[in-house]
Coordinates of C-alpha atoms and ligand atoms in Angstrom, one line a residue:
X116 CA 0.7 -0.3 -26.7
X117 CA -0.6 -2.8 -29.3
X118 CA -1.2 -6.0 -28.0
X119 CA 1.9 -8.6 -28.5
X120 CA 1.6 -11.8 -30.9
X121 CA 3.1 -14.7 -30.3
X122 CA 6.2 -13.9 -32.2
X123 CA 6.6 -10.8 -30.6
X124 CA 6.0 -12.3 -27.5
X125 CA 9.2 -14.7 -28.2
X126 CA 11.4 -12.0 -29.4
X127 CA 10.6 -10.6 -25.7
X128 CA 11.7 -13.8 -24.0
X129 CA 14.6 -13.9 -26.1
X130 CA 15.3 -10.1 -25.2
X131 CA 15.5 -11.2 -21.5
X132 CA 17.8 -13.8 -21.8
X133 CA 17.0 -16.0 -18.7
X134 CA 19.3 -19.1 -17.6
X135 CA 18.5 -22.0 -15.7
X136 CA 19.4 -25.1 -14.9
X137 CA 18.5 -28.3 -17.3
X138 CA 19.1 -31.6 -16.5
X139 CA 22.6 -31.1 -15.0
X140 CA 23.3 -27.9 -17.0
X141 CA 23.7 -24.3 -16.8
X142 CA 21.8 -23.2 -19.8
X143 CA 21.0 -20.3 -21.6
X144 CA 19.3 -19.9 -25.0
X145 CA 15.9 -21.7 -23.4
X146 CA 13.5 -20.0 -25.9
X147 CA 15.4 -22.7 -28.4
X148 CA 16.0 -25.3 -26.1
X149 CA 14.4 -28.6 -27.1
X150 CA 13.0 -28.9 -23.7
X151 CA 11.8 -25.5 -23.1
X152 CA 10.7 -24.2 -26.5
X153 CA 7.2 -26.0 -26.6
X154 CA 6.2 -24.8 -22.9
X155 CA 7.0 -21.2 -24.4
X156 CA 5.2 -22.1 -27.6
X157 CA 2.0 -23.1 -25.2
X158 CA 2.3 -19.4 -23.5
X159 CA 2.3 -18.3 -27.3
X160 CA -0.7 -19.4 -28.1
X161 CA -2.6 -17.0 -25.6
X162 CA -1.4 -14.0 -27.7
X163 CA -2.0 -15.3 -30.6
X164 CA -5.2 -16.1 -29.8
X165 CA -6.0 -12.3 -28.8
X166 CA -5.6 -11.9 -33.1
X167 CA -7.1 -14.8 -33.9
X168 CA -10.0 -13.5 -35.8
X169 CA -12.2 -16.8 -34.2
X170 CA -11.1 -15.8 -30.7
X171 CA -10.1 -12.0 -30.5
X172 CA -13.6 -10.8 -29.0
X173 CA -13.2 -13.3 -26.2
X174 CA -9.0 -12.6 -25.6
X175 CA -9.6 -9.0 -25.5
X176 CA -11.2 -6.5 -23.4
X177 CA -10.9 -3.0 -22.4
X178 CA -9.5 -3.0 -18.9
X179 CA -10.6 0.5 -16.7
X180 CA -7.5 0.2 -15.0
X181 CA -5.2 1.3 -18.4
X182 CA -8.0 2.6 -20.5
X183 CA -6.9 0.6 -23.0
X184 CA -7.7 -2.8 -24.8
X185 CA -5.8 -5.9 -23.0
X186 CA -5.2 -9.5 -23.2
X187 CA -7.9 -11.4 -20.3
X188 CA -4.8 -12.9 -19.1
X189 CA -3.8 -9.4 -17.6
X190 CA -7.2 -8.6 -17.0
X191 CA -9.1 -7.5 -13.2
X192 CA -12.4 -9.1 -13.9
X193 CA -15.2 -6.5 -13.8
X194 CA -18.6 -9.0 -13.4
X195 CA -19.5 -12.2 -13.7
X196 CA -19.7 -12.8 -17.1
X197 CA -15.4 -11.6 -17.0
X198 CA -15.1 -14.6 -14.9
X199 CA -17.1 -17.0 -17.2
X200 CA -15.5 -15.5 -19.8
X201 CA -12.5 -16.6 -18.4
X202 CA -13.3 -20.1 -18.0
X203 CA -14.5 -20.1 -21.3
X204 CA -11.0 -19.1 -22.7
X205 CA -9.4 -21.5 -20.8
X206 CA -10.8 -24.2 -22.4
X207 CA -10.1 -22.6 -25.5
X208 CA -6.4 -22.6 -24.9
X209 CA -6.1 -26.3 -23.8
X210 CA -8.5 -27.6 -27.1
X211 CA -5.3 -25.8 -28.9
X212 CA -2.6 -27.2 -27.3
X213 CA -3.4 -29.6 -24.9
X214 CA -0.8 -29.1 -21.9
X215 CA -0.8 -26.1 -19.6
X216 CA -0.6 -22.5 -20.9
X217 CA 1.0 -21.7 -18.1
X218 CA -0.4 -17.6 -18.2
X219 CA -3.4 -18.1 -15.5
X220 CA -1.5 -18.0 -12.4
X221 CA -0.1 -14.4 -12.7
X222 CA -3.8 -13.2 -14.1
X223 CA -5.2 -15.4 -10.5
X224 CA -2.7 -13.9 -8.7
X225 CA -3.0 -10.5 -9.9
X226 CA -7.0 -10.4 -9.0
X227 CA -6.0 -11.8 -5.1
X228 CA -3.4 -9.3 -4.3
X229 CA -5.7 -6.5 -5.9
X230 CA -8.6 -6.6 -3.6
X231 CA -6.3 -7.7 -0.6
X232 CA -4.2 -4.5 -0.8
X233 CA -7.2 -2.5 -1.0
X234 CA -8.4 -4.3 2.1
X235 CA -4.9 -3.7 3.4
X236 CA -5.3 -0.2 3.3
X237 CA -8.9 0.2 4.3
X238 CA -7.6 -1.4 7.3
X239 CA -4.2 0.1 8.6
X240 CA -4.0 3.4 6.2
X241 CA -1.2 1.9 4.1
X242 CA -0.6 2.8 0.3
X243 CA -0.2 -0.6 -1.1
X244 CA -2.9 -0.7 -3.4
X245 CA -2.8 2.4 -5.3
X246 CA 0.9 1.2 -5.8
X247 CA -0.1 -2.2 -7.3
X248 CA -2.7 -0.6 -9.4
X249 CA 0.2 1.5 -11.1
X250 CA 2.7 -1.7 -11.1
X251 CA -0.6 -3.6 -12.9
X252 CA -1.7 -1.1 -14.9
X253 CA 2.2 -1.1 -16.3
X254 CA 2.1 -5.0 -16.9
X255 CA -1.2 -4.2 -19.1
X256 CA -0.1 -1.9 -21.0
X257 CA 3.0 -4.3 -22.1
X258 CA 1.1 -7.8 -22.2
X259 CA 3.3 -9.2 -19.8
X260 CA 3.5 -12.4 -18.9
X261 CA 3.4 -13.0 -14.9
X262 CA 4.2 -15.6 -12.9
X263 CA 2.3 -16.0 -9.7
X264 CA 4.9 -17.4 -7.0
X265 CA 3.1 -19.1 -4.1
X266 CA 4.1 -22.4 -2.9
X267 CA 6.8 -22.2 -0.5
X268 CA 9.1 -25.3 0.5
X269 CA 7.4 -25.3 4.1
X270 CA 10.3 -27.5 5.4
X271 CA 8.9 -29.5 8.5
X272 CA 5.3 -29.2 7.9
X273 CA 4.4 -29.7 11.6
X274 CA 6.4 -26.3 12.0
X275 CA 5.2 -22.8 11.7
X276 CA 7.7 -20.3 9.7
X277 CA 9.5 -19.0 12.5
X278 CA 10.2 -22.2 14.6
X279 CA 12.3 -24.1 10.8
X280 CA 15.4 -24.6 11.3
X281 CA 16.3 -23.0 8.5
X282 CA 14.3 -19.4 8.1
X283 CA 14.1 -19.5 4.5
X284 CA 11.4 -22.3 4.1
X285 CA 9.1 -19.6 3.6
X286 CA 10.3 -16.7 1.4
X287 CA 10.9 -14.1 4.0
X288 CA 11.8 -10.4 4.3
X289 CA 15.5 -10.4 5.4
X290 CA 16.0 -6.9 6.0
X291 CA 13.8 -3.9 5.6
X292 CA 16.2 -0.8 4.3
X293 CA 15.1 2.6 2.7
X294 CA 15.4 1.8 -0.8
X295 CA 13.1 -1.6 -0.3
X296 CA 12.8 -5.1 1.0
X297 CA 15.8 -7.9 0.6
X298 CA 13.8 -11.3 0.0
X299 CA 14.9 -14.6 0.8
X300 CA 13.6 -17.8 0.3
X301 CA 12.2 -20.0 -3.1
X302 CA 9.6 -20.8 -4.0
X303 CA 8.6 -24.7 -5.8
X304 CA 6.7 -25.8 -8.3
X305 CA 6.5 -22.8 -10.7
X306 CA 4.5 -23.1 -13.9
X307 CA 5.8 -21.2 -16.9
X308 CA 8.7 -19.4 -14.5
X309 CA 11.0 -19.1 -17.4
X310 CA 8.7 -18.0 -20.4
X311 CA 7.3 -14.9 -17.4
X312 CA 8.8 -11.3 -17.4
X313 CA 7.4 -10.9 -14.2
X314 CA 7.3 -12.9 -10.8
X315 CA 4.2 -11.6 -8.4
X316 CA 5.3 -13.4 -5.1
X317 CA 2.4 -14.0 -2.2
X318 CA 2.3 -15.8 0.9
X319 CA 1.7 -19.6 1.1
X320 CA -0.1 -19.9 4.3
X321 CA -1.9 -17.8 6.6
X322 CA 0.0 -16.0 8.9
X323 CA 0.2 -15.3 12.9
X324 CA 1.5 -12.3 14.8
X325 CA 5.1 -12.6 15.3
X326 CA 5.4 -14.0 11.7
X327 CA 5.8 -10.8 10.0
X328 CA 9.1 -11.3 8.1
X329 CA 7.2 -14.3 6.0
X330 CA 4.1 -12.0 5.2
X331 CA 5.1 -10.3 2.5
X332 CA 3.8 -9.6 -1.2
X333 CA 5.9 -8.2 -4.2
X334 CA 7.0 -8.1 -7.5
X335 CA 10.2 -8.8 -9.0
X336 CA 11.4 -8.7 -12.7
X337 CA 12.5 -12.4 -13.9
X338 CA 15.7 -10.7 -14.7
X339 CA 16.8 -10.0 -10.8
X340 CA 20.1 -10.3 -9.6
X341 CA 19.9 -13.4 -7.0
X342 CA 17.0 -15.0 -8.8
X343 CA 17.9 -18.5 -9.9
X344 CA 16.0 -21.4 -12.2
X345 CA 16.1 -25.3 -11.4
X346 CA 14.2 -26.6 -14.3
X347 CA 11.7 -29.8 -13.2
X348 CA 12.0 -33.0 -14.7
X349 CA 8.7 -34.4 -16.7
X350 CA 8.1 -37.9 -17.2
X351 CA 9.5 -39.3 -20.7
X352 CA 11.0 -35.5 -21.1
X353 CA 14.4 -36.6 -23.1
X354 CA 12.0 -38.2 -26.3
X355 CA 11.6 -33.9 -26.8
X356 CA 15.3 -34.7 -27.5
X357 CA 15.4 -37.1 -29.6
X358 CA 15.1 -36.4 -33.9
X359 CA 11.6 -38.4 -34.3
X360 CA 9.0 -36.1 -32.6
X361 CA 6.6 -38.4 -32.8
X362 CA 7.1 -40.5 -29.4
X363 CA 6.7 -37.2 -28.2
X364 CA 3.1 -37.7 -27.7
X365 CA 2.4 -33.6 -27.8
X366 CA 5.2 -32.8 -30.2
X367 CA 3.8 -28.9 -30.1
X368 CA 3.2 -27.9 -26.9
X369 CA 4.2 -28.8 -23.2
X370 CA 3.9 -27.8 -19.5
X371 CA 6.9 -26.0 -17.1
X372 CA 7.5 -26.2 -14.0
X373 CA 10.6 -24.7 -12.4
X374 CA 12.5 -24.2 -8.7
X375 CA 12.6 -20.6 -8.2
X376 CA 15.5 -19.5 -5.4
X377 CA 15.6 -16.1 -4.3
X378 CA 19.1 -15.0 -3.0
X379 CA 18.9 -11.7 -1.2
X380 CA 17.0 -10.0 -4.1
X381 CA 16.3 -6.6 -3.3
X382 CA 12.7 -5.3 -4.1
X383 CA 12.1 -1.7 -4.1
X384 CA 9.3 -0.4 -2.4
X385 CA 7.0 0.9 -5.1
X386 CA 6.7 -3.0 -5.8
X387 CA 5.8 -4.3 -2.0
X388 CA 2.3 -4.9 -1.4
X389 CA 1.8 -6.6 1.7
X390 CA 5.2 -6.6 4.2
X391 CA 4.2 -7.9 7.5
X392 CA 0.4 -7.1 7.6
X393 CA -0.6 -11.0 9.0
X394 CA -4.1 -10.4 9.8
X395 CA -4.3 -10.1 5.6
X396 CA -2.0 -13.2 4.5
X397 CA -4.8 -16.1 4.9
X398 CA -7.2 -13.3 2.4
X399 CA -4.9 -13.3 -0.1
X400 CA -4.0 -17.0 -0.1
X401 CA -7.8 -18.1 -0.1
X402 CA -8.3 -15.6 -2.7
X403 CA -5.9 -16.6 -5.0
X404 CA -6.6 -19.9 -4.1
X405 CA -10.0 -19.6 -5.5
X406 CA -9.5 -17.6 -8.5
X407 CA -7.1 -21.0 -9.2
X408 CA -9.1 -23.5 -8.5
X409 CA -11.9 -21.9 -10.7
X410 CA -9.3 -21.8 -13.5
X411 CA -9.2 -25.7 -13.6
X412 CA -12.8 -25.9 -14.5
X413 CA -11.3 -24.6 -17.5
X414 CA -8.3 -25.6 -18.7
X415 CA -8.4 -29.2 -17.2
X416 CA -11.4 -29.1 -19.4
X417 CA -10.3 -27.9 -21.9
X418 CA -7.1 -30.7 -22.1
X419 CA -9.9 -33.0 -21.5
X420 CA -12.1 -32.5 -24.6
X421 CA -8.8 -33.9 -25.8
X422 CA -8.6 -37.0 -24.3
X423 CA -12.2 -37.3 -25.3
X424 CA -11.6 -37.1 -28.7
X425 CA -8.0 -39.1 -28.9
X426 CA -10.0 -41.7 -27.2
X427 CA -12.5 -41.7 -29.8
X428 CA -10.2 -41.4 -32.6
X429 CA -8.4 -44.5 -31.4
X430 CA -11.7 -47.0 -30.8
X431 CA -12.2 -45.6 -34.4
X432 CA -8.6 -46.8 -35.9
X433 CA -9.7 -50.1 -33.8
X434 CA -12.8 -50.9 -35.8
X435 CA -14.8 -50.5 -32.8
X436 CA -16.3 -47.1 -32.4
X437 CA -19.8 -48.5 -32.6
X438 CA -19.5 -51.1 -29.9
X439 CA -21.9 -49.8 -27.0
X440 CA -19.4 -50.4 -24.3
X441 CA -17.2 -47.9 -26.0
X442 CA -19.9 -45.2 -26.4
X443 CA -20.6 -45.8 -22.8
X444 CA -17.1 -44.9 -21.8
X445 CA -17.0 -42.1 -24.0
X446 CA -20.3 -40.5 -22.7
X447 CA -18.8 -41.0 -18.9
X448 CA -16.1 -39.6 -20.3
X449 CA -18.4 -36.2 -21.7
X450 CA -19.9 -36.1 -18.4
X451 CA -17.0 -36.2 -16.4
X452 CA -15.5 -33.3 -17.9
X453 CA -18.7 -31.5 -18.3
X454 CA -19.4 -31.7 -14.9
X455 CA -15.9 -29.9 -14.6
X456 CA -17.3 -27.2 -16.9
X457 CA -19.9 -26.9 -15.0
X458 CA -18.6 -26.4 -12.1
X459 CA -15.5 -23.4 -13.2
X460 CA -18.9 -22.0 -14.9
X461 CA -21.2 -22.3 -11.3
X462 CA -18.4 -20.7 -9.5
X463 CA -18.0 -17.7 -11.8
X464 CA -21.7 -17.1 -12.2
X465 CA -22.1 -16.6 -9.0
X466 CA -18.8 -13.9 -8.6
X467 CA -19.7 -11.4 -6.7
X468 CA -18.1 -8.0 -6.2
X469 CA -15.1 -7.0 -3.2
X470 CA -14.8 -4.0 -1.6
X471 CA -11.9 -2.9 -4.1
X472 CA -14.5 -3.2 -7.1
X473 CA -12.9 -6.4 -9.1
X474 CA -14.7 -9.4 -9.1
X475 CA -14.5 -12.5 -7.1
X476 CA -15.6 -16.2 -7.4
X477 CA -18.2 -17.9 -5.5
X478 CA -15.4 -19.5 -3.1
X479 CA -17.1 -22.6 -2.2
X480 CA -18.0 -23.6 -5.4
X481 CA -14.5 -22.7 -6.7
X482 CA -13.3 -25.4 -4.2
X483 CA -15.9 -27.7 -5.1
X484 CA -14.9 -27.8 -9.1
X485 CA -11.1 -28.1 -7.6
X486 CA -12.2 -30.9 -5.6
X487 CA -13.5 -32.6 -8.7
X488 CA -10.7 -31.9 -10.9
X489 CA -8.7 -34.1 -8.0
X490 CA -10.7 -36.8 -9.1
X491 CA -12.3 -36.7 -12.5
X492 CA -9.1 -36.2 -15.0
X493 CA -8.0 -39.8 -13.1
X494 CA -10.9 -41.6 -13.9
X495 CA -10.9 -39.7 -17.7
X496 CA -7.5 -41.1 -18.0
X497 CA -8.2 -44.5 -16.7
X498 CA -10.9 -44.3 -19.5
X499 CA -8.9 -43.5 -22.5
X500 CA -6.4 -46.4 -21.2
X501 CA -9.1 -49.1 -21.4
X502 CA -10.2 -47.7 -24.6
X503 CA -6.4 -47.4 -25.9
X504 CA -5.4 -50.7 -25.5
X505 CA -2.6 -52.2 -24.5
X506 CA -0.4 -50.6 -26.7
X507 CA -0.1 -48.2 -25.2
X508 CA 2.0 -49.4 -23.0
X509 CA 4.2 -51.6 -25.7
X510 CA 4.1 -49.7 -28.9
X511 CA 8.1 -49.7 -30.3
X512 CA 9.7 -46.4 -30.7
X513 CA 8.5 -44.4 -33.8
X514 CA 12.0 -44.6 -35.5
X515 CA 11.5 -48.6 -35.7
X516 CA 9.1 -47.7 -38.3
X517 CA 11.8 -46.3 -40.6
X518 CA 13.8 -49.8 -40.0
X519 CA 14.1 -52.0 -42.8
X520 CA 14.1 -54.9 -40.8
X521 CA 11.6 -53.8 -37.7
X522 CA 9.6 -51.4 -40.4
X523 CA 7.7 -54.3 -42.3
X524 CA 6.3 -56.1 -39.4
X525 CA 5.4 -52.9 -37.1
X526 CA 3.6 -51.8 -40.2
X527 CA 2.3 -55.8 -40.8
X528 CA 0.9 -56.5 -37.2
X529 CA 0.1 -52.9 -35.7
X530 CA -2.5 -52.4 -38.6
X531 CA -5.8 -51.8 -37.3
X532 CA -8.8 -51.3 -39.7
X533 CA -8.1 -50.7 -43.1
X534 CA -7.4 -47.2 -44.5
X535 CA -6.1 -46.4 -41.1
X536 CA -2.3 -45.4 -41.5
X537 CA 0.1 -46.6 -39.0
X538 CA 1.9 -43.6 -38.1
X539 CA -1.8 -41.9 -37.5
X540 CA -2.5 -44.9 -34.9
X541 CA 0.8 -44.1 -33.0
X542 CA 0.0 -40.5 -32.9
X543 CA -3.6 -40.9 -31.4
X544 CA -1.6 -43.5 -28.6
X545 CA 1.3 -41.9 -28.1
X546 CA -0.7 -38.6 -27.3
X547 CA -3.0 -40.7 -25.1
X548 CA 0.2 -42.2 -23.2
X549 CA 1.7 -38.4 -23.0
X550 CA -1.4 -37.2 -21.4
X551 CA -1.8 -40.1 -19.1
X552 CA 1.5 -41.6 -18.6
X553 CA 3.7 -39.2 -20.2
X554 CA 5.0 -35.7 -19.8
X555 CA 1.6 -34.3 -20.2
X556 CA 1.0 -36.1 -17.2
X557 CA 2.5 -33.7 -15.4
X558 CA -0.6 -31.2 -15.6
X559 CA -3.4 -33.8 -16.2
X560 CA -2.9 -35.7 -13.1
X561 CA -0.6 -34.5 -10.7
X562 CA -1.0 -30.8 -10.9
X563 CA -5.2 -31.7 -11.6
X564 CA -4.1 -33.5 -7.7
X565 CA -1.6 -30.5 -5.8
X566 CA -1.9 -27.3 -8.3
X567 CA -3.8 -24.4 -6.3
X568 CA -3.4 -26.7 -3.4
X569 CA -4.3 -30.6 -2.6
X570 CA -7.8 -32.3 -1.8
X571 CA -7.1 -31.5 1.7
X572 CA -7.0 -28.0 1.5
X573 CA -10.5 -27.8 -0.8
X574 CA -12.3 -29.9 2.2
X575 CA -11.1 -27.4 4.4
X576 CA -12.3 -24.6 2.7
X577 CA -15.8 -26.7 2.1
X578 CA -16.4 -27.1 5.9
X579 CA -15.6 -23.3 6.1
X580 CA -17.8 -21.8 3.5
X581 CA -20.3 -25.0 3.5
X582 CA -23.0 -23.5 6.2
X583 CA -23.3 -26.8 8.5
X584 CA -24.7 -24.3 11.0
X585 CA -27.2 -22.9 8.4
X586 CA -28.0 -26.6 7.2
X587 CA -29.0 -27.9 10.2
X588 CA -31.4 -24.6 10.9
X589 CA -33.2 -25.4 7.8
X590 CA -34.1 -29.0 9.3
X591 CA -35.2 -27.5 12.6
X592 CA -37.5 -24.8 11.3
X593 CA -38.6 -27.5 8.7
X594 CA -39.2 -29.7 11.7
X595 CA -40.1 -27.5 14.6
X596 CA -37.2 -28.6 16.7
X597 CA -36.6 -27.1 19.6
Ligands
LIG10 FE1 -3.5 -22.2 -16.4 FE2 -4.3 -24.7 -16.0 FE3 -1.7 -24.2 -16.3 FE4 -2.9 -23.4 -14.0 S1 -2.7 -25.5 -14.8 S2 -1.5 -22.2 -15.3 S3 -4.9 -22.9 -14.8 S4 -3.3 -23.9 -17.8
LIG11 FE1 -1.6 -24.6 -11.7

C-alpha cells in the first residue's frame, strides 16, 4: 500500500469517527473541532513530509519486516544510522510545526515491545513475537498511526499494583477467556490518542511475581467498545476558539494529550504480547523508556530552533539585534539546544543491536539527553522571555487592533523599529508566550519535565547504567590501590 498523505491520513481519522470528551462535552466531529484539528494537522505533517520532495529520502525507508517502503514513524530501526536518522527527522518535524507531532510514541513503543517479546519467547517458549511481527508488519503496510499507552494512574504511589485499593490503578487483565484478554484500567497523559488508529498498551513499572494480572502488553484498535476519551486541558486553549487566530500564538499546529479509560475491552489473543510474564515488564519499560527519551533530543530540539529564531526575530523588531548582550543570550540559547542535539545524536550512534535484530539506543546516554531536556528548554524559555520583553506578558488581545478607538494607539505606542509591522510584532510575542507560557507550553516545559518519565527516573537509570564500580577500578589500577 502506497504511503498515506496528509489528506488521506485525515479522511482516515474522519473514517473512524472517535468521540471524546471536550471541555464539558460529549463530542464527535474532532477532526474539525477547533480544539483538536491543529493537534491532528501536527500528526499530518509526518505524512506529508514522507512526499515532500526536501524530506522524502529521510521519511522513507524500506522496512524488512513488510518488504515494502514505510514511513520511519512505523519503522524497526535496523542500525545506527536508523536511529540518528530518527533524531534527525524529529527535528525536522518540530522546525515545521513547532508543538508535538505526537507520532513517536507508537514508533518508541513499537521498537520496545519488539525485542521484548522476542526475549519473551527465547525465555519461556511463548509465541508473542512472531504475533507482533504480523500485527506490526500490518500497521506498516497501512501507515498507521499508533499510540503508545504507558503511564498508568499508579493511585497511592507508596503502593504496589496489587495492594490499591482500587485494582484498576494499573491497567490489568480482568479475566483471561479463550477468545482473549478483558482489560481494565486507563491510562493518563496520552499524546495524540485521538488522531491514533491504534493504541499499543505496555506496562508502567516493573513488575514482581504475584503481579501478573498488571503485566500485560497489547494492542487495541482506537475504535473498541469500552474505550473512552477525556480530552486535557492546555493553558490559554479557548483563544483556538476564538475568530482572531492570532492570540493563538501557534495558530497551525498544537499538542494532545488525552485520559484514556479502558472499560472491560476485550483483546483477542493474536494481539497480546506480554500477559503475565513479570520477569520481562521492567525490559520493556526501560526500553521504551529509552527509545523516548532519545526522541527528545530531537523534537525538543527541533521546537527549540524555534524559540531561537522567534527570539531573534523579536530583538530584531526591537532595534536591538546587534546589542552584545543579546547575541550572548542567543548563542546560550544555540548551545543549549545543541547540546540537546547532541546528546539524541550520542545516544543513537552508539545503538547497538538486541537479540531480536532491531536496534537499540545507548541507554545511558538516552537518559542523559532526557535529563537535559528537564533542564535546558526552561532555561531556553527563560531566555526568549528576557529577550521578549515585557509584553509579553501585557500585549492587548489581537482584535483590539481592529478597534477604532483601542486600534490607533496599540498601533501608536506598540511600534518598535520602523518598517516593522505591528501585527508581525505580536506574532513573534504571542508565539514566544504560547511556547513558554501558553498552550505550547504544554510540550516545551512540562512534558520536556514528566514525558518518558521525570528527572527522577533518568538518575535512576544513570546510577544503573553509569559503571561507579568500573569508575572507581580505573582510579585504583591508575593508582596502584590495593
Ligand atoms: Fe514525539 Fe516529542 Fe511529541 Fe514525544 S513529545 S510524541 S517525542 S514530538
Ligand atoms: Fe512524550
Amino acid at each position: 500500500m502506497a504511503l498515506k498523505t496528509g489528506d488521506e491520513y485525515i479522511q482516515s481519522l474522519k473514517e473512524l469517527d472517535l468521540k471524546a470528551h471536550v471541555m464539558g462535552q460529549a463530542a464527535g466531529g474532532l477532526t474539525s473541532h477547533a480544539l483538536v484539528e491543529p493537534s491532528m494537522r501536527a500528526v499530518a505533517q509526518t505524512y506529508d513530509c514522507a512526499h515532500d520532495p526536501q524530506s522524502k529520502d529521510l521519511f522513507r525507508v524500506i522496512s524488512p519486516l513488510c518488504n515494502e517502503e514505510v514511513n520511519r514513524f512505523t519503522h524497526l530501526h535496523q542500525s545506527a544510522q536508523d536511529l540518528v536518522n530518527k533524531v534527525r527527522m524529529q527535528r525536522h518535524c518540530g522546525n515545521l510545526t513547532g508543538c508535538c507531532f505526537q507520532r513517536c510514541v507508537g514508533m518508541d513503543a513499537a521498537n520496545a515491545v519488539y525485542s521484548s517479546t522476542f526475549d519473551i519467547d527465547a525465555a519461556t517458549g511463548s509465541a508473542y513475537h512472531q504475533r507482533f511481527k504480523e500485527y506490526w508488519a500490518w500497521v506498516q503496510k497501512n501507515d498507521l498511526v499508533v499510540d503508545g499507552a504507558m503511564t498508568d494512574p499508579k493511585g497511592d504511589r507508596g503502593k504496589r499494583p496489587k495492594d490499591q485499593t482500587d485494582p484498576d490503578m494499573y491497567l490489568r487483565i480482568k479475566e483471561r477467556r479463550q477468545d482473549g484478554v478483558i482489560i481494565s484500567g486507563a491510562k493518563l497523559h496520552q499524546t495524540g490518542m485521538l488522531n491514533s488508529h491504534e493504541i499499543l498498551i505496555m506496562p508502567t513499572i516493573s513488575l514482581r511475581p504475584g503481579e501478573e494480572p498488571w503485566a500485560v502488553c497489547c494492542a487495541v484498535p482506537t475504535t473498541a467498545p469500552g474505550v473512552r476519551y477525556i480530552y486535557g486541558r492546555q493553558t490559554s486553549d479557548t483563544r483556538k476558539l476564538e475568530s482572531c487566530r492570532l492570540d493563538v500564538g501557534n495558530p497551525k499546529f498544537g499538542g494532545q494529550e488525552v485520559l484514556t479509560v479502558f472499560e472491560d475491552v476485550l483483546v483477542p489473543w493474536e494481539r497480546v504480547f506480554m500477559a503475565g510474564e513479570t520477569a520481562f515488564s521492567g525490559t520493556l519499560v526501560e526500553r521504551f523508556a529509552s527509545y523516548h527519551r532519545q526522541s527528545y533530543g530531537g523534537c525538543k530540539v527541533g521546537v527549540g530552533d524555534l524559540l531561537i529564531g522567534a527570539a531573534a526575530l523579536a530583538a530584531q523588531m526591537n532595534g536591538v539585534a546587534a546589542a552584545s548582550h543579546i547575541r550572548e543570550k542567543l548563542v546560550e540559547m544555540i548551545h543549549l539546544n545543541e547540546t540537546l542535539y547532541s546528546c539524541g545524536l550520542a545516544c543513537s550512534a552508539m545503538g547497538q543491536p538486541t537479540a531480536s535484530g532491531n536496534y537499540l539506543v545507548d541507554m545511558l546516554l538516552a537518559n542523559v539527553c532526557k535529563l537535559n531536556v528537564t533542564r535546558f528548554p526552561y532555561e531556553l524559555a527563560r531566555l526568549a522571555t528576557d529577550i521578549g520583553g515585557g509584553l509579553l506578558g501585557t500585549m492587548p488581545a489581537a482584535a483590539d487592533l481592529e478597534d477604532p478607538v483601542a486600534g490607533p494607539y496599540i498601533r501608536k505606542y506598540l511600534k518598535a523599529a520602523d518598517g516593522v509591522a505591528v501585527e508581525d510584532r505580536f506574532k513573534v510575542l504571542r508565539f514566544i508566550e504560547n511556547l513558554v507560557a501558553g498552550a505550547g507550553s504544554v510540550a516545551y516545559l512540562i512534558e520536556s519535565m514528566h514525558g518518558a518519565g521525570p528527572p527522577t527516573a533518568q538518575r535512576i537509570m544513570i546510577g544503573r547504567q553509569g559503571d561507579l564500580e568500573g569508575k572507581m577500578q580505573k582510579v585504583k589500577s591508575l593508582l596502584d590501590l590495593a
